[in-house]
Amino acid sequence: LPHLMTRYTEISKEIRTIMAKFEAKICRENRVVGMTSTAAAKYHDLLEEMRPRIMIVEEAAEMLESHIISALTTSLEHLILIGDHQQLRPSTSVHKLSEVHGLSISLFERLVMNQFPFTRLSHQRRMRPEIRQLINPIYRDPPLQDHPDVIKYPTIRGVAQSLFFLSHNEDEHNLPDSASKVNEHEAKFAAKLSFYLLQQGYSASKITIITMYSGQKTL
């Protein structure tokens, strides 16, 4: 029986190698192949067979260093990391691993903090200047600038300004059998504001409501 198990393992490995070569041949017919970091680790044999020379990692600042290292291949010549080390960090299921052992620091952030040369975008094309000003304290050196296109963005129909904060004194409460919190006042206000924007001619696909609590979505 031990001999059969050993032989079974050998044959299984041979089959995986053959399949990896076949799949790699198909992948090499494409100029760009994309996958998640989990898939890169799971199908590392396939990556090796593909023999990539360039690897681009998007949202690198939110990815565990081990995920990037495990995806590297012997054929790799260029590793390009794209992300923002001043935003979200990688997360682990065990808090102690993140804080005590530094797993919450990505390879991307580690390189930047150790003065590794990097290029930083200087212009943003996403938001109106009023909103961009909120993140000025974060992006100071060099200061983030607005691309001319954002000045052309139309103002919101039926609303006096593009950015405003609303304060209220209505308390939130916990849902039964749940740690999630809800605030009915905020939910009603958001729903009525959305309905008002629909009346201004906006489609529902152009309106997004973001909440911090999963329970709030049920309202």
GROMACS .gro file of C-alpha atoms in nm:
model
  219
    1LEU     CA    1   0.000   0.000   0.000
    2PRO     CA    2   0.275   0.257   0.078
    3HIS     CA    3   0.426   0.185  -0.263
    4LEU     CA    4   0.091   0.250  -0.432
    5MET     CA    5   0.046   0.577  -0.242
    6THR     CA    6   0.392   0.691  -0.348
    7ARG     CA    7   0.320   0.599  -0.708
    8TYR     CA    8  -0.017   0.779  -0.691
    9THR     CA    9   0.154   1.094  -0.566
   10GLU     CA   10   0.411   1.079  -0.845
   11ILE     CA   11   0.147   1.032  -1.115
   12SER     CA   12  -0.065   1.317  -0.971
   13LYS     CA   13   0.237   1.547  -0.982
   14GLU     CA   14   0.308   1.447  -1.342
   15ILE     CA   15  -0.053   1.519  -1.440
   16ARG     CA   16  -0.041   1.863  -1.272
   17THR     CA   17   0.282   1.942  -1.457
   18ILE     CA   18   0.132   1.841  -1.792
   19MET     CA   19  -0.184   2.044  -1.726
   20ALA     CA   20   0.023   2.346  -1.621
   21LYS     CA   21   0.221   2.329  -1.945
   22PHE     CA   22  -0.099   2.304  -2.150
   23GLU     CA   23  -0.269   2.594  -1.969
   24ALA     CA   24   0.047   2.804  -1.985
   25LYS     CA   25   0.058   2.758  -2.362
   26ILE     CA   26  -0.295   2.896  -2.385
   27CYS     CA   27  -0.213   3.188  -2.154
   28ARG     CA   28   0.100   3.278  -2.350
   29GLU     CA   29  -0.120   3.343  -2.654
   30ASN     CA   30  -0.249   3.651  -2.468
   31ARG     CA   31  -0.043   3.963  -2.416
   32VAL     CA   32  -0.188   4.024  -2.070
   33VAL     CA   33  -0.303   3.767  -1.813
   34GLY     CA   34  -0.476   3.880  -1.494
   35MET     CA   35  -0.550   3.695  -1.172
   36THR     CA   36  -0.600   3.752  -0.801
   37SER     CA   37  -0.317   3.715  -0.552
   38THR     CA   38  -0.486   3.402  -0.418
   39ALA     CA   39  -0.490   3.247  -0.763
   40ALA     CA   40  -0.127   3.346  -0.818
   41ALA     CA   41  -0.027   3.143  -0.513
   42LYS     CA   42  -0.263   2.856  -0.592
   43TYR     CA   43  -0.151   2.823  -0.953
   44HIS     CA   44   0.215   2.906  -0.904
   45ASP     CA   45   0.317   2.610  -1.124
   46LEU     CA   46   0.117   2.768  -1.405
   47LEU     CA   47   0.286   3.104  -1.348
   48GLU     CA   48   0.627   2.942  -1.367
   49GLU     CA   49   0.535   2.773  -1.695
   50MET     CA   50   0.409   3.103  -1.837
   51ARG     CA   51   0.754   3.253  -1.770
   52PRO     CA   52   0.635   3.613  -1.724
   53ARG     CA   53   0.897   3.884  -1.739
   54ILE     CA   54   0.679   4.165  -1.603
   55MET     CA   55   0.434   4.148  -1.313
   56ILE     CA   56   0.204   4.437  -1.218
   57VAL     CA   57   0.043   4.432  -0.872
   58GLU     CA   58  -0.257   4.661  -0.835
   59GLU     CA   59  -0.365   4.778  -0.485
   60ALA     CA   60  -0.023   4.663  -0.366
   61ALA     CA   61  -0.049   4.863  -0.042
   62GLU     CA   62  -0.342   4.646   0.071
   63MET     CA   63  -0.175   4.314  -0.012
   64LEU     CA   64   0.017   4.101   0.235
   65GLU     CA   65   0.388   4.086   0.160
   66SER     CA   66   0.373   3.706   0.162
   67HIS     CA   67   0.111   3.710  -0.115
   68ILE     CA   68   0.340   3.910  -0.341
   69ILE     CA   69   0.650   3.706  -0.260
   70SER     CA   70   0.468   3.378  -0.325
   71ALA     CA   71   0.360   3.503  -0.669
   72LEU     CA   72   0.712   3.582  -0.790
   73THR     CA   73   0.865   3.356  -1.054
   74THR     CA   74   1.222   3.276  -1.156
   75SER     CA   75   1.167   3.438  -1.497
   76LEU     CA   76   1.055   3.774  -1.356
   77GLU     CA   77   1.255   4.082  -1.458
   78HIS     CA   78   1.026   4.368  -1.354
   79LEU     CA   79   0.792   4.393  -1.055
   80ILE     CA   80   0.565   4.698  -1.070
   81LEU     CA   81   0.372   4.784  -0.752
   82ILE     CA   82   0.079   5.026  -0.779
   83GLY     CA   83  -0.105   5.152  -0.472
   84ASP     CA   84  -0.136   5.410  -0.197
   85HIS     CA   85   0.065   5.340   0.118
   86GLN     CA   86  -0.125   5.616   0.302
   87GLN     CA   87  -0.460   5.440   0.280
   88LEU     CA   88  -0.576   5.092   0.387
   89ARG     CA   89  -0.320   4.839   0.504
   90PRO     CA   90  -0.331   4.460   0.458
   91SER     CA   91  -0.561   4.279   0.700
   92THR     CA   92  -0.520   3.941   0.868
   93SER     CA   93  -0.768   3.725   1.056
   94VAL     CA   94  -0.539   3.728   1.362
   95HIS     CA   95  -0.490   4.078   1.505
   96LYS     CA   96  -0.171   3.982   1.691
   97LEU     CA   97  -0.001   3.882   1.367
   98SER     CA   98  -0.082   4.222   1.218
   99GLU     CA   99   0.029   4.443   1.503
  100VAL     CA  100   0.300   4.250   1.687
  101HIS     CA  101   0.469   4.085   1.391
  102GLY     CA  102   0.417   4.365   1.140
  103LEU     CA  103   0.208   4.174   0.887
  104SER     CA  104  -0.009   4.482   0.845
  105ILE     CA  105   0.280   4.652   0.665
  106SER     CA  106   0.283   4.567   0.295
  107LEU     CA  107   0.591   4.523   0.082
  108PHE     CA  108   0.484   4.841  -0.097
  109GLU     CA  109   0.479   5.048   0.223
  110ARG     CA  110   0.799   4.888   0.351
  111LEU     CA  111   0.987   4.990   0.037
  112VAL     CA  112   0.852   5.346   0.045
  113MET     CA  113   0.935   5.388   0.414
  114ASN     CA  114   1.291   5.268   0.347
  115GLN     CA  115   1.346   5.539   0.085
  116PHE     CA  116   1.318   5.306  -0.212
  117PRO     CA  117   1.275   5.519  -0.529
  118PHE     CA  118   0.910   5.553  -0.633
  119THR     CA  119   0.695   5.771  -0.854
  120ARG     CA  120   0.395   5.953  -0.711
  121LEU     CA  121   0.101   6.086  -0.909
  122SER     CA  122   0.068   6.462  -0.873
  123HIS     CA  123  -0.271   6.525  -1.036
  124GLN     CA  124  -0.612   6.380  -0.959
  125ARG     CA  125  -0.895   6.341  -1.209
  126ARG     CA  126  -1.155   6.188  -0.979
  127MET     CA  127  -1.319   6.456  -0.766
  128ARG     CA  128  -1.414   6.819  -0.758
  129PRO     CA  129  -1.166   7.056  -0.585
  130GLU     CA  130  -1.399   7.102  -0.287
  131ILE     CA  131  -1.378   6.731  -0.209
  132ARG     CA  132  -1.008   6.705  -0.286
  133GLN     CA  133  -0.936   6.970  -0.021
  134LEU     CA  134  -1.044   6.721   0.247
  135ILE     CA  135  -0.741   6.502   0.182
  136ASN     CA  136  -0.488   6.785   0.145
  137PRO     CA  137  -0.337   6.715   0.491
  138ILE     CA  138  -0.254   6.360   0.378
  139TYR     CA  139  -0.099   6.438   0.043
  140ARG     CA  140   0.127   6.735   0.116
  141ASP     CA  141   0.466   6.654  -0.033
  142PRO     CA  142   0.416   6.727  -0.313
  143PRO     CA  143   0.063   6.867  -0.275
  144LEU     CA  144  -0.206   6.694  -0.479
  145GLN     CA  145  -0.323   6.906  -0.770
  146ASP     CA  146  -0.642   6.907  -0.975
  147HIS     CA  147  -0.638   6.815  -1.340
  148PRO     CA  148  -0.816   7.080  -1.552
  149ASP     CA  149  -1.089   6.829  -1.636
  150VAL     CA  150  -1.226   6.825  -1.281
  151ILE     CA  151  -1.302   7.196  -1.303
  152LYS     CA  152  -1.538   7.114  -1.589
  153TYR     CA  153  -1.743   6.866  -1.385
  154PRO     CA  154  -2.101   6.996  -1.365
  155THR     CA  155  -2.249   7.091  -1.030
  156ILE     CA  156  -2.519   6.873  -0.878
  157ARG     CA  157  -2.862   6.974  -1.002
  158GLY     CA  158  -3.092   7.102  -0.728
  159VAL     CA  159  -2.813   7.126  -0.468
  160ALA     CA  160  -2.642   7.452  -0.371
  161GLN     CA  161  -2.295   7.302  -0.326
  162SER     CA  162  -2.105   6.985  -0.409
  163LEU     CA  163  -1.994   6.913  -0.052
  164PHE     CA  164  -2.172   6.956   0.278
  165PHE     CA  165  -2.187   6.791   0.621
  166LEU     CA  166  -2.512   6.734   0.809
  167SER     CA  167  -2.518   6.713   1.189
  168HIS     CA  168  -2.808   6.575   1.395
  169ASN     CA  169  -2.884   6.457   1.749
  170GLU     CA  170  -3.078   6.139   1.670
  171ASP     CA  171  -2.930   5.838   1.852
  172GLU     CA  172  -2.838   5.509   1.689
  173HIS     CA  173  -2.922   5.169   1.835
  174ASN     CA  174  -2.819   4.807   1.801
  175LEU     CA  175  -3.016   4.557   1.598
  176PRO     CA  176  -3.159   4.262   1.793
  177ASP     CA  177  -2.912   3.971   1.809
  178SER     CA  178  -2.650   4.174   1.627
  179ALA     CA  179  -2.355   4.399   1.708
  180SER     CA  180  -2.431   4.615   1.405
  181LYS     CA  181  -2.580   4.958   1.465
  182VAL     CA  182  -2.857   5.140   1.282
  183ASN     CA  183  -2.981   5.498   1.272
  184GLU     CA  184  -3.330   5.532   1.131
  185HIS     CA  185  -3.306   5.911   1.105
  186GLU     CA  186  -2.999   5.892   0.880
  187ALA     CA  187  -3.152   5.615   0.671
  188LYS     CA  188  -3.471   5.814   0.611
  189PHE     CA  189  -3.274   6.127   0.526
  190ALA     CA  190  -3.052   5.940   0.279
  191ALA     CA  191  -3.354   5.778   0.115
  192LYS     CA  192  -3.541   6.109   0.081
  193LEU     CA  193  -3.231   6.287  -0.051
  194SER     CA  194  -3.188   6.012  -0.310
  195PHE     CA  195  -3.552   6.046  -0.413
  196TYR     CA  196  -3.501   6.422  -0.446
  197LEU     CA  197  -3.200   6.367  -0.673
  198LEU     CA  198  -3.404   6.126  -0.885
  199GLN     CA  199  -3.657   6.407  -0.928
  200GLN     CA  200  -3.374   6.626  -1.061
  201GLY     CA  201  -3.327   6.386  -1.350
  202TYR     CA  202  -3.052   6.158  -1.221
  203SER     CA  203  -3.081   5.784  -1.275
  204ALA     CA  204  -3.057   5.545  -0.981
  205SER     CA  205  -2.727   5.411  -1.117
  206LYS     CA  206  -2.572   5.756  -1.060
  207ILE     CA  207  -2.653   5.764  -0.688
  208THR     CA  208  -2.454   5.576  -0.423
  209ILE     CA  209  -2.527   5.557  -0.050
  210ILE     CA  210  -2.234   5.440   0.165
  211THR     CA  211  -2.276   5.326   0.526
  212MET     CA  212  -2.025   5.198   0.782
  213TYR     CA  213  -2.265   4.942   0.932
  214SER     CA  214  -2.406   4.637   0.757
  215GLY     CA  215  -2.722   4.667   0.964
  216GLN     CA  216  -2.787   5.014   0.824
  217LYS     CA  217  -2.827   4.863   0.478
  218THR     CA  218  -3.132   4.669   0.595
  219LEU     CA  219  -3.319   4.995   0.652
   0.00000   0.00000   0.00000
